[in-house]
XYZ file of C-alpha atoms in Angstrom:
194
model
C -37.121 55.900 16.756
C -36.816 52.608 18.614
C -34.552 52.435 21.653
C -31.666 49.934 21.477
C -31.954 47.158 24.119
C -28.353 47.672 25.320
C -26.905 50.978 26.532
C -24.134 52.429 24.326
C -21.371 51.348 26.751
C -22.583 47.732 26.767
C -22.525 47.601 22.937
C -18.816 48.407 22.981
C -18.193 45.878 25.770
C -19.717 42.869 23.942
C -17.126 42.814 21.094
C -14.322 43.351 23.608
C -15.494 40.366 25.697
C -15.797 38.218 22.570
C -12.235 39.152 21.517
C -10.933 38.289 24.994
C -12.663 34.893 24.928
C -11.190 34.219 21.478
C -7.689 35.052 22.747
C -8.099 32.779 25.807
C -9.370 29.943 23.593
C -6.430 30.325 21.213
C -3.979 30.307 24.118
C -5.600 27.182 25.556
C -5.270 25.414 22.203
C -1.541 26.184 22.145
C -0.932 24.824 25.661
C 1.030 21.651 26.342
C -1.014 18.465 26.369
C -0.908 15.340 28.463
C -0.125 11.920 27.024
C -3.823 11.362 26.272
C -3.744 14.305 23.863
C -5.864 16.778 25.845
C -4.778 19.564 28.123
C -5.838 19.250 31.748
C -6.645 22.966 31.786
C -8.857 22.988 28.678
C -12.599 22.752 29.311
C -15.309 22.507 26.705
C -18.515 24.465 27.146
C -21.661 23.071 25.602
C -25.198 24.479 25.548
C -26.413 21.664 27.822
C -24.027 22.641 30.624
C -23.416 25.800 32.568
C -20.087 27.508 32.026
C -18.817 26.037 35.292
C -19.595 22.410 34.377
C -16.940 20.345 32.700
C -17.873 18.263 29.726
C -16.204 14.901 29.247
C -12.988 15.447 27.390
C -12.177 13.393 24.360
C -8.699 12.834 22.986
C -7.777 15.460 20.437
C -6.139 14.454 17.189
C -2.375 14.690 17.721
C -0.469 17.312 15.776
C 0.992 15.889 12.611
C -1.408 12.954 12.412
C -2.609 11.945 8.945
C -5.737 13.631 7.700
C -8.871 11.827 6.543
C -7.572 12.145 2.982
C -4.411 10.043 3.033
C -1.863 10.487 0.330
C -1.718 7.775 -2.365
C 1.767 6.820 -1.139
C 0.441 6.295 2.399
C -2.432 4.157 1.078
C -0.045 2.093 -1.037
C 2.326 1.600 1.849
C -0.555 0.614 4.161
C -1.837 -1.896 1.575
C 1.674 -3.306 1.173
C 2.095 -3.737 4.935
C -1.305 -5.462 5.219
C -0.406 -7.729 2.314
C 2.973 -8.555 3.881
C 1.328 -9.330 7.240
C -1.287 -11.543 5.563
C 1.466 -13.435 3.742
C 3.452 -13.856 6.981
C 0.405 -15.350 8.744
C -0.308 -17.585 5.735
C 3.285 -18.878 5.713
C 3.013 -19.629 9.442
C -0.206 -21.583 8.760
C 1.521 -23.586 5.975
C 4.328 -24.507 8.416
C 1.883 -25.588 11.104
C -0.111 -27.784 8.715
C 3.035 -29.377 7.319
C 3.337 -31.999 10.064
C -0.390 -32.525 10.687
C -1.721 -35.985 9.989
C -5.369 -36.428 9.082
C -7.731 -33.501 9.187
C -6.244 -31.781 12.264
C -7.450 -30.991 15.773
C -9.748 -28.082 14.922
C -12.012 -29.155 12.050
C -15.029 -28.822 14.364
C -14.040 -25.179 15.086
C -14.049 -24.132 11.417
C -16.681 -23.732 8.706
C -16.502 -22.362 5.171
C -19.092 -20.980 2.801
C -18.779 -19.763 -0.754
C -19.218 -16.066 -1.407
C -21.436 -14.943 -4.291
C -19.596 -14.462 -7.565
C -20.198 -12.845 -10.905
C -19.182 -14.617 -14.113
C -16.604 -11.897 -14.811
C -14.759 -12.256 -11.494
C -11.215 -13.572 -11.607
C -11.253 -14.991 -8.081
C -13.468 -17.518 -6.302
C -13.734 -16.620 -2.610
C -14.875 -18.428 0.497
C -15.596 -17.090 3.963
C -13.710 -19.039 6.623
C -15.338 -18.853 10.081
C -13.256 -19.856 13.077
C -14.800 -20.262 16.537
C -12.278 -20.639 19.340
C -13.861 -22.758 22.118
C -10.810 -22.528 24.395
C -10.047 -20.058 27.196
C -7.064 -18.471 25.460
C -6.322 -16.818 22.102
C -5.170 -19.385 19.537
C -3.568 -19.556 16.109
C -5.604 -21.437 13.501
C -4.188 -22.908 10.314
C -6.914 -23.855 7.829
C -6.575 -25.603 4.469
C -9.545 -24.924 2.180
C -10.174 -26.992 -0.931
C -12.231 -25.684 -3.828
C -13.945 -28.638 -5.526
C -16.187 -28.926 -8.572
C -19.517 -30.761 -8.873
C -17.687 -34.103 -9.432
C -15.692 -33.571 -6.189
C -12.477 -32.920 -8.129
C -10.122 -30.590 -6.233
C -9.539 -27.476 -8.360
C -7.382 -25.586 -5.880
C -6.132 -25.691 -2.291
C -5.664 -22.502 -0.279
C -4.152 -22.137 3.206
C -5.402 -19.410 5.536
C -4.035 -18.416 8.923
C -6.001 -16.767 11.727
C -3.720 -15.308 14.367
C -4.867 -14.793 17.972
C -8.478 -15.933 17.496
C -10.115 -14.661 20.709
C -11.478 -17.204 23.214
C -15.197 -17.914 22.946
C -15.539 -15.765 19.806
C -15.983 -16.313 16.076
C -13.757 -14.543 13.570
C -13.860 -14.488 9.786
C -11.098 -14.820 7.222
C -11.233 -15.179 3.457
C -9.776 -17.825 1.155
C -9.322 -16.777 -2.476
C -8.641 -19.005 -5.484
C -7.814 -17.908 -9.004
C -7.836 -21.508 -10.279
C -11.457 -22.028 -9.214
C -12.655 -18.761 -10.790
C -15.252 -19.073 -13.530
C -16.155 -22.627 -12.477
C -19.014 -23.738 -10.254
C -16.798 -24.540 -7.295
C -17.559 -25.360 -3.675
C -15.204 -24.702 -0.751
C -14.653 -27.236 2.023
C -12.335 -27.569 5.023
C -9.594 -30.075 4.230
C -7.566 -29.512 7.418
C -7.720 -27.249 10.448
C -5.194 -27.098 13.249
C -5.376 -25.028 16.420
C -2.038 -24.355 18.025
């Protein structure tokens, strides 16, 4: 018969220690948290560190926060709020372009390119790239025209870019239903930085 590596008393002690650690861990999880979402008294032990070393704490997910699987109502309400915000920015861009004469003060800051389309798509889309050369965030109002091969304007779409960061390039998208199904090319008609 092979001798057990631990004496009989130690075999009883191991489960008791494990139960005590489990109880301490559960109590620590129930403790009050700071505003960053982690308790100052909670420490995480990892295999790379000794039990006395603290690992960097990361913010825990707050109680009651939405799970990875959001409910359909939450997704619909998020989509509606994004759509409402996009429309608000677009309306602001329309207002800003209303009094602009000529092509505007920011045509050099903006470029557009057509996005690939399939014959069955109901929308013709263009990527609008805005590069803010100033030292401060700026609002950009951009009017994009979709033209055919004979340079006939099929549709005009206004896009707003709010708080374009200084020295950076940001993308927006202009979508046209009228130019769908036709070989159309987008171009910048007006661009105003304000």
